[in-house]
PDB file of C-alpha atoms in Angstrom:
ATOM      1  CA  UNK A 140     -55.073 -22.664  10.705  1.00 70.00           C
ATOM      2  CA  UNK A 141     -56.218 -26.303  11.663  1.00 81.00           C
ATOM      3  CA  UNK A 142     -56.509 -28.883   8.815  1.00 86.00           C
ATOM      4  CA  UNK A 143     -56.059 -32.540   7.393  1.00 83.00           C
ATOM      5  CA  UNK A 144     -55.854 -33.634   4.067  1.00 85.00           C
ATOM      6  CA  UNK A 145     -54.995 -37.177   2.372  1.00 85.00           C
ATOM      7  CA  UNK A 146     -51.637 -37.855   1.003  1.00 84.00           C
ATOM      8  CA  UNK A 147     -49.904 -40.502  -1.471  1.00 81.00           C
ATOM      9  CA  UNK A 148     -46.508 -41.516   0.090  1.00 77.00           C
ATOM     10  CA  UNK A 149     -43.669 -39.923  -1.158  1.00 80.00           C
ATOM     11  CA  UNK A 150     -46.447 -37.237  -2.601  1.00 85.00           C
ATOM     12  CA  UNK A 151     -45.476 -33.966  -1.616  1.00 89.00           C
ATOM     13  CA  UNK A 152     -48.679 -31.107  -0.485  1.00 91.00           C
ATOM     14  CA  UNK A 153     -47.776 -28.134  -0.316  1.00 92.00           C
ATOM     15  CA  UNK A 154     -50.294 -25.166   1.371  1.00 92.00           C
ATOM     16  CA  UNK A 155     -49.314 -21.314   0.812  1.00 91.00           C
ATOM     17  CA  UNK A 156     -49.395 -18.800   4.344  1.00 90.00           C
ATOM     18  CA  UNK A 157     -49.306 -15.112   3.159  1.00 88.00           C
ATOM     19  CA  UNK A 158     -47.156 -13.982   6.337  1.00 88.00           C
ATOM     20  CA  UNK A 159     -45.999 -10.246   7.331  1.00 86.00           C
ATOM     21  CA  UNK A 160     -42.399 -10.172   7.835  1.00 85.00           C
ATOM     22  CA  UNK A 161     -40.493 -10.402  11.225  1.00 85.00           C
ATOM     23  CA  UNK A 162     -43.233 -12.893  12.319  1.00 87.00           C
ATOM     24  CA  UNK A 163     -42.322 -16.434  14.234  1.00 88.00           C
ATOM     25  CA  UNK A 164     -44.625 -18.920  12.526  1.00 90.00           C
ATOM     26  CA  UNK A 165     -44.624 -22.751  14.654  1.00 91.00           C
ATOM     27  CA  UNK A 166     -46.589 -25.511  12.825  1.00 92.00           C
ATOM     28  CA  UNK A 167     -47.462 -28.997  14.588  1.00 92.00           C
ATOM     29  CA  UNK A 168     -48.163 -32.068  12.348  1.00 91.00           C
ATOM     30  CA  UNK A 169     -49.041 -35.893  13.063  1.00 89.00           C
ATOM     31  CA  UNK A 170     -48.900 -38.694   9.716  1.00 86.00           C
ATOM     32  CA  UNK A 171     -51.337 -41.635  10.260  1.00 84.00           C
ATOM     33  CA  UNK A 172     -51.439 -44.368   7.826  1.00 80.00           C
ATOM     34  CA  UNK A 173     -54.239 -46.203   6.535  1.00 77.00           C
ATOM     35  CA  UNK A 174     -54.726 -49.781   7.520  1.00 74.00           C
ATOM     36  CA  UNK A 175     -55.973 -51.698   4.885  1.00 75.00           C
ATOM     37  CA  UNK A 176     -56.848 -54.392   7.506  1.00 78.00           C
ATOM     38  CA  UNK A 177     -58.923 -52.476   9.719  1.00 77.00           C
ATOM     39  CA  UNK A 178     -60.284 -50.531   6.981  1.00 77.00           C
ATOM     40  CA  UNK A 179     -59.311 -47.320   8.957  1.00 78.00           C
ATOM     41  CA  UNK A 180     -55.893 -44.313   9.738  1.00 79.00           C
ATOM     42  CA  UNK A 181     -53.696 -45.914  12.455  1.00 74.00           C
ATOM     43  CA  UNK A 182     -52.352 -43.639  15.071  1.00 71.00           C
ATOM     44  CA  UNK A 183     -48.970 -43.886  14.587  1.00 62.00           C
ATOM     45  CA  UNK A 184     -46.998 -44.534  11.498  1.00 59.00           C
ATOM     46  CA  UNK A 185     -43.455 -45.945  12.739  1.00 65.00           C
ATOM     47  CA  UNK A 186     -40.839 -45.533  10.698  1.00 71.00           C
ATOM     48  CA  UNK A 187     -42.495 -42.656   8.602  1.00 78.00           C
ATOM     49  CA  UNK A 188     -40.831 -39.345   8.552  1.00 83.00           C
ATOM     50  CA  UNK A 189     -41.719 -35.903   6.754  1.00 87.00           C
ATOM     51  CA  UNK A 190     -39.884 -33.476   5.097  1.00 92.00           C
ATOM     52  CA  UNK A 191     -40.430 -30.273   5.965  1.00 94.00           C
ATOM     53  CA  UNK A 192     -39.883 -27.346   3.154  1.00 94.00           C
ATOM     54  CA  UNK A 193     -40.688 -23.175   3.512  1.00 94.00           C
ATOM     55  CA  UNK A 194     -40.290 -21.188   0.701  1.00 94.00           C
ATOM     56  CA  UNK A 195     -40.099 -17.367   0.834  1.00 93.00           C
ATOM     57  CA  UNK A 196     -41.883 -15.319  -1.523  1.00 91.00           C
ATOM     58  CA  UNK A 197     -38.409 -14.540  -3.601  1.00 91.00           C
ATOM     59  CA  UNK A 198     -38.341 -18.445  -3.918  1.00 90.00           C
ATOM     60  CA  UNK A 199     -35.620 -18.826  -1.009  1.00 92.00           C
ATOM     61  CA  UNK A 200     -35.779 -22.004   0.856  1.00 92.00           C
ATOM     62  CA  UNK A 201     -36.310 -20.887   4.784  1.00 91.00           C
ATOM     63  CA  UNK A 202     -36.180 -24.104   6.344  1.00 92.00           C
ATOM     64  CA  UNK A 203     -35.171 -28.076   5.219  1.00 92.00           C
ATOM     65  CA  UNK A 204     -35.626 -30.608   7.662  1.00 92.00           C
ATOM     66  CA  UNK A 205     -36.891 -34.309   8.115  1.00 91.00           C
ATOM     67  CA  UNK A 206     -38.692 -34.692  11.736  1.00 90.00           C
ATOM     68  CA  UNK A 207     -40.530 -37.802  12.521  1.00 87.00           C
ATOM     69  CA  UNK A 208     -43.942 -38.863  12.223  1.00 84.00           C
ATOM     70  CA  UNK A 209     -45.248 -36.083  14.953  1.00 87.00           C
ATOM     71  CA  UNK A 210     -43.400 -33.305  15.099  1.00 89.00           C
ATOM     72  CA  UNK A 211     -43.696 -29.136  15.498  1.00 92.00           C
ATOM     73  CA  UNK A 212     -41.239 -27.141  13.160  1.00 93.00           C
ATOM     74  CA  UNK A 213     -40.701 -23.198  13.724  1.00 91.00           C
ATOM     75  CA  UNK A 214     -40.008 -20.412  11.410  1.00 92.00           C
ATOM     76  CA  UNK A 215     -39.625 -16.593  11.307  1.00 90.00           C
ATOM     77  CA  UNK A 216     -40.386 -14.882   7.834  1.00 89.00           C
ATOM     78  CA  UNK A 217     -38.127 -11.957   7.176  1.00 87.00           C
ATOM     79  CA  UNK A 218     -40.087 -11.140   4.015  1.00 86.00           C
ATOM     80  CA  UNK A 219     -43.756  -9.909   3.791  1.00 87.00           C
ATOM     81  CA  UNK A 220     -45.743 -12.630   1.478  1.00 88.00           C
ATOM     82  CA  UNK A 221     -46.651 -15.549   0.279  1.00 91.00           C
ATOM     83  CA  UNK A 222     -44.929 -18.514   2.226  1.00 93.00           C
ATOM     84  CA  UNK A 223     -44.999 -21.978   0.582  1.00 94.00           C
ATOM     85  CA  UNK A 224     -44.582 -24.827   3.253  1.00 94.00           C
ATOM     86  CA  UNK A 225     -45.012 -28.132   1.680  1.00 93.00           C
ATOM     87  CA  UNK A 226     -44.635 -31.319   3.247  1.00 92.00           C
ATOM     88  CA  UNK A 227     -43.721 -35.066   2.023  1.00 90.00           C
ATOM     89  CA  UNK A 228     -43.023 -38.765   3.702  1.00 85.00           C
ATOM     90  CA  UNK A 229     -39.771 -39.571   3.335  1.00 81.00           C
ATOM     91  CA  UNK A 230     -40.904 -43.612   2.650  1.00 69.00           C
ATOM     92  CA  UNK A 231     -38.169 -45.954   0.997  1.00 61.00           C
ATOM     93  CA  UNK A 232     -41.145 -48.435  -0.183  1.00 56.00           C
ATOM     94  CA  UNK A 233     -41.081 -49.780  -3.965  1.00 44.00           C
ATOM     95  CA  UNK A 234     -42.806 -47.413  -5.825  1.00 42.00           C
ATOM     96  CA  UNK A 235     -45.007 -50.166  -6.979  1.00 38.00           C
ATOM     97  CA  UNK A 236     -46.310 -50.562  -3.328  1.00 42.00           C
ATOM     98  CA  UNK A 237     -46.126 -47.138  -2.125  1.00 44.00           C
ATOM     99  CA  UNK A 238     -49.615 -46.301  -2.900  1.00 52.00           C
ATOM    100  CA  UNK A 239     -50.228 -45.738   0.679  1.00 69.00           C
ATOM    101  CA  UNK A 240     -53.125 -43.637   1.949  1.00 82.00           C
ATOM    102  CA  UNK A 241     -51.603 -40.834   4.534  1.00 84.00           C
ATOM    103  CA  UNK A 242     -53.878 -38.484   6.570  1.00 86.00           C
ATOM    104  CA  UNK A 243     -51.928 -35.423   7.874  1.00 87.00           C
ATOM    105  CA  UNK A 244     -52.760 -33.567  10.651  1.00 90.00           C
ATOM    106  CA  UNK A 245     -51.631 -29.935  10.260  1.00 91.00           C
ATOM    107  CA  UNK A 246     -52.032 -26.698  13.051  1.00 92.00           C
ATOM    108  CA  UNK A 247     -50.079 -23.906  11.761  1.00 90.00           C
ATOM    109  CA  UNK A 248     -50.275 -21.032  14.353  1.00 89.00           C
ATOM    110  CA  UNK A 249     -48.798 -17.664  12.555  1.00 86.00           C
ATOM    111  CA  UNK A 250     -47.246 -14.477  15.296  1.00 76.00           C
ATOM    112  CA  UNK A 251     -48.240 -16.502  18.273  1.00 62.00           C
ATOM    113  CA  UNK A 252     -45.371 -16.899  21.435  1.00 54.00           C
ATOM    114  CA  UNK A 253     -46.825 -19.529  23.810  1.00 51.00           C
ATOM    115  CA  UNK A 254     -46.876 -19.211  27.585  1.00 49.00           C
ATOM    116  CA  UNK A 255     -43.884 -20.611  29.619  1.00 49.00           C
ATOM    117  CA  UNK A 256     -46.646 -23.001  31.762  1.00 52.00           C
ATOM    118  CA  UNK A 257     -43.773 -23.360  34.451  1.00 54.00           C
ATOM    119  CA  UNK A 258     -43.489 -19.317  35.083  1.00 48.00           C
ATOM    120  CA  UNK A 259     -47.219 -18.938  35.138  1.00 48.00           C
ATOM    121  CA  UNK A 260     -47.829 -21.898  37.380  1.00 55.00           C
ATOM    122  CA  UNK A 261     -44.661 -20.720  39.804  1.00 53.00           C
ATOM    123  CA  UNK A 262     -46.026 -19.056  43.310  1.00 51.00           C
ATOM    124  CA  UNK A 263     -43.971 -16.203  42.924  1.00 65.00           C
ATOM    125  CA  UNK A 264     -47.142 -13.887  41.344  1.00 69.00           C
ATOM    126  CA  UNK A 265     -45.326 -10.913  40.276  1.00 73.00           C
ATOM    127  CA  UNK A 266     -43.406 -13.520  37.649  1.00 75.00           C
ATOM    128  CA  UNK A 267     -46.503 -14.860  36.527  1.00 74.00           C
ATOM    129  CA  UNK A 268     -48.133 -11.326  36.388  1.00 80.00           C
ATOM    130  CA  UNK A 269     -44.529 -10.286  34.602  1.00 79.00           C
ATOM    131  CA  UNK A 270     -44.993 -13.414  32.576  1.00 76.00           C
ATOM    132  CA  UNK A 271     -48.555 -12.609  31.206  1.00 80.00           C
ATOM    133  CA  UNK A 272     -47.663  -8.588  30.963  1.00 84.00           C
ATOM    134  CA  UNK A 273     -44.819  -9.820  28.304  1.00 82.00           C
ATOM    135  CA  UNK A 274     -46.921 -12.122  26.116  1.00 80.00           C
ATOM    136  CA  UNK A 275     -49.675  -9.677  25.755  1.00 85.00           C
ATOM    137  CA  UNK A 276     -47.311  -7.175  24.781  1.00 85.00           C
ATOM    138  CA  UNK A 277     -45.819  -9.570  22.078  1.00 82.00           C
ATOM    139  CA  UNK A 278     -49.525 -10.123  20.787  1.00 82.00           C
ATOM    140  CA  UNK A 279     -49.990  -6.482  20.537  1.00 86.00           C
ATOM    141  CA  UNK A 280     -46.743  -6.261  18.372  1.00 83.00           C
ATOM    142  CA  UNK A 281     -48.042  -8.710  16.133  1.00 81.00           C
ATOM    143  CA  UNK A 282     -51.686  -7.484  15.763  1.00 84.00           C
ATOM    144  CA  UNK A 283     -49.850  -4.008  14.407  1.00 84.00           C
ATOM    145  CA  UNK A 284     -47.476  -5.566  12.309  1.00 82.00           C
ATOM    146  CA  UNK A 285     -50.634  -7.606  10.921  1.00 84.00           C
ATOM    147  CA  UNK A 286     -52.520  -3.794  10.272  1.00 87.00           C
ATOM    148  CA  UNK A 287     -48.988  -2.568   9.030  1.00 86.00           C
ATOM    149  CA  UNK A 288     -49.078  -5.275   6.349  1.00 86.00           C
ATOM    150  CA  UNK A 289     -52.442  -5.529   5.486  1.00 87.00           C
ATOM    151  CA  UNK A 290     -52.765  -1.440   4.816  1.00 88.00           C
ATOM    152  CA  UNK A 291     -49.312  -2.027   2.635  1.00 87.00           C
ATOM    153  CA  UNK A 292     -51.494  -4.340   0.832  1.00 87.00           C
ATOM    154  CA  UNK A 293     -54.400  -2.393   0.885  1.00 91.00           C
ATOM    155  CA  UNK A 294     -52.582   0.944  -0.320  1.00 91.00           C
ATOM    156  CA  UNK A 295     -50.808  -1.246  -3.307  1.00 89.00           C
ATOM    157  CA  UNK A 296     -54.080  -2.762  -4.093  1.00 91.00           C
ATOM    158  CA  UNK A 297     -55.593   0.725  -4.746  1.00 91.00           C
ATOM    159  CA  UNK A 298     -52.156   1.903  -6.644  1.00 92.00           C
ATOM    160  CA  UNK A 299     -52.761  -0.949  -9.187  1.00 91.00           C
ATOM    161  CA  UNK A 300     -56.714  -0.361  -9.226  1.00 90.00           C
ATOM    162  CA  UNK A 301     -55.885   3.318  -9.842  1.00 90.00           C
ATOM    163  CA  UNK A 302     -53.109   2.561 -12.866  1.00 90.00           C
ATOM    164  CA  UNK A 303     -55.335   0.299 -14.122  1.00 91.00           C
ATOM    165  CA  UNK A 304     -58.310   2.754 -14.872  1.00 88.00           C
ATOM    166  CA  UNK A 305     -55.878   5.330 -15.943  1.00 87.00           C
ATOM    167  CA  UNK A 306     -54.618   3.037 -18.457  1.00 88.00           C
ATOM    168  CA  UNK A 307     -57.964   2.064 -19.493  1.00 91.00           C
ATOM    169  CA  UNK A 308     -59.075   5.714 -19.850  1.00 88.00           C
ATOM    170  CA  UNK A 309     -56.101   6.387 -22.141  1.00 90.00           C
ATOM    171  CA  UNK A 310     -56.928   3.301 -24.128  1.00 91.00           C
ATOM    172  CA  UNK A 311     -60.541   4.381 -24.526  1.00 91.00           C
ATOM    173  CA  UNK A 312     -59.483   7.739 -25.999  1.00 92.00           C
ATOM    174  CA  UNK A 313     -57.083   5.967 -27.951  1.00 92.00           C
ATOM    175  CA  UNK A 314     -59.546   3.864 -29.672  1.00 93.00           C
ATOM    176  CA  UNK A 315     -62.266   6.544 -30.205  1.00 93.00           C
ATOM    177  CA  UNK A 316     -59.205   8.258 -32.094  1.00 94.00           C
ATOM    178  CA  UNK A 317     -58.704   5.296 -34.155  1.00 94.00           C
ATOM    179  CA  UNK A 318     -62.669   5.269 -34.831  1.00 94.00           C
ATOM    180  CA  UNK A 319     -62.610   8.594 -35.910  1.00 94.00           C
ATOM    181  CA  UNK A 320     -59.778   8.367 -38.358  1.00 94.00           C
ATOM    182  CA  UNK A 321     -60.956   5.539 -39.652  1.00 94.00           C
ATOM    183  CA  UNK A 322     -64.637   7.309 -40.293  1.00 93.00           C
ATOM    184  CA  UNK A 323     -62.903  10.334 -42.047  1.00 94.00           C
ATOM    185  CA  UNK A 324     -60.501   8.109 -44.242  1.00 93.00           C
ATOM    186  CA  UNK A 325     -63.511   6.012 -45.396  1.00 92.00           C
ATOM    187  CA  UNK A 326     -65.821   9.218 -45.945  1.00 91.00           C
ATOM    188  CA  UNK A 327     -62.588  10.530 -47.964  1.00 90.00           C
ATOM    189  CA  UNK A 328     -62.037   7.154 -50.018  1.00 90.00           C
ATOM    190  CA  UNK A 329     -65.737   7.180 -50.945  1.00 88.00           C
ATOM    191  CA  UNK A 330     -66.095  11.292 -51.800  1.00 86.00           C
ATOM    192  CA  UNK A 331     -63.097  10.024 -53.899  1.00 85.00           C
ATOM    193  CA  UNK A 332     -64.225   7.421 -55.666  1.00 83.00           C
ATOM    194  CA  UNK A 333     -67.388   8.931 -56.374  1.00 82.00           C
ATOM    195  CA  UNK A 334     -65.601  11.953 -57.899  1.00 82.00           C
ATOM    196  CA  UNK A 335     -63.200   9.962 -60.137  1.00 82.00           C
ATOM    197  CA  UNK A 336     -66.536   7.967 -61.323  1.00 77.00           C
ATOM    198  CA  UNK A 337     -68.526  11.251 -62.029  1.00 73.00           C
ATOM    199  CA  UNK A 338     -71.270  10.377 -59.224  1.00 69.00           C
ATOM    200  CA  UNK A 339     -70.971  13.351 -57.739  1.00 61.00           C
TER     201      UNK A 339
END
């Protein structure tokens, strides 16, 4: 996931990762600030630090942290779900003048492990082969754990789709019950009152 989006300062985003558990999440970020000058996003924004929040699904904070205005920040999720990662500038500016444009620059990269460049560059092949062996074994770890969780999803989708149409079968017969003891109490009332007025 590669994205930027606008920002207020001291506005926090927020964007939601649904994440299988045991899985290493690493996010990269970069903060530019608009120039009102130059009419444009500078490059760097000295001074200008985010804070970085994750919040597991059972509303547990995973990870606090201010980094600067570039930074990479690293996870894992030991829950299957929804992950909440918000970020905000941490700028000490008035209030009154903190109506700052930000761009942010987000990559979040979710179950990946990264090649040691140094081992695969080193002359010794076998290491590099070793090296490359290893990280495709980690990927296919996290492709099953990514079926694992999405057929747990799948499986509880169909449970609820499945108690929901039993429930509205039951209500159906429920109602055409109702209907039917209405119909016979209002054929009764009238047989009554047709009786007790000599109509019949």
């Amino acid at each position: 996931l590669a994205l930027y989006f606008h920002s207020g300062e001291r506005e926090e985003k927020c964007i939601i990762e649904d994440i299988p558990s045991d899985t290493l999440v690493i996010g990269n970020y970069k903060v530019q600030r608009w120039d009102i000058h130059k009419q444009d996003f500078l490059e760097s924004a000295p001074g200008l630090g985010m804070f970085v929040t994750v919040t597991t699904p059972s509303a547990e904070v995973l990870l606090s942290k201010l980094y600067g205005p570039k930074g990479t920040f690293s996870f894992t999720s030991y829950l299957s779900g929804e992950h909440v990662i918000c970020l905000q500038s941490n700028s000490t500016r008035f209030v009154a003048f903190a109506g700052s444009k930000l761009r942010i620059h987000l990559d979040i990269r979710v179950g990946e492990h990264f090649l040691d460049e140094s081992v695969v560059q080193a002359k010794d092949k076998v290491n590099e082969v070793n090296s490359r062996l290893e990280h495709l074994i980690e990927q296919i770890h996290h492709i099953s754990k990514e079926q694992n969780y999405e057929r747990e999803r799948e499986e509880k989708f169909r449970k609820t789709s499945e108690e929901t149409n039993s429930n509205i079968l039951w209500w159906a017969i429920v109602q055409t019950l109702i209907l039917i003891s209405i119909g016979i109490w209002q054929i009764k009332s009238l047989r009554d009152f047709f009786i007790s007025k000599k109509l019949v």
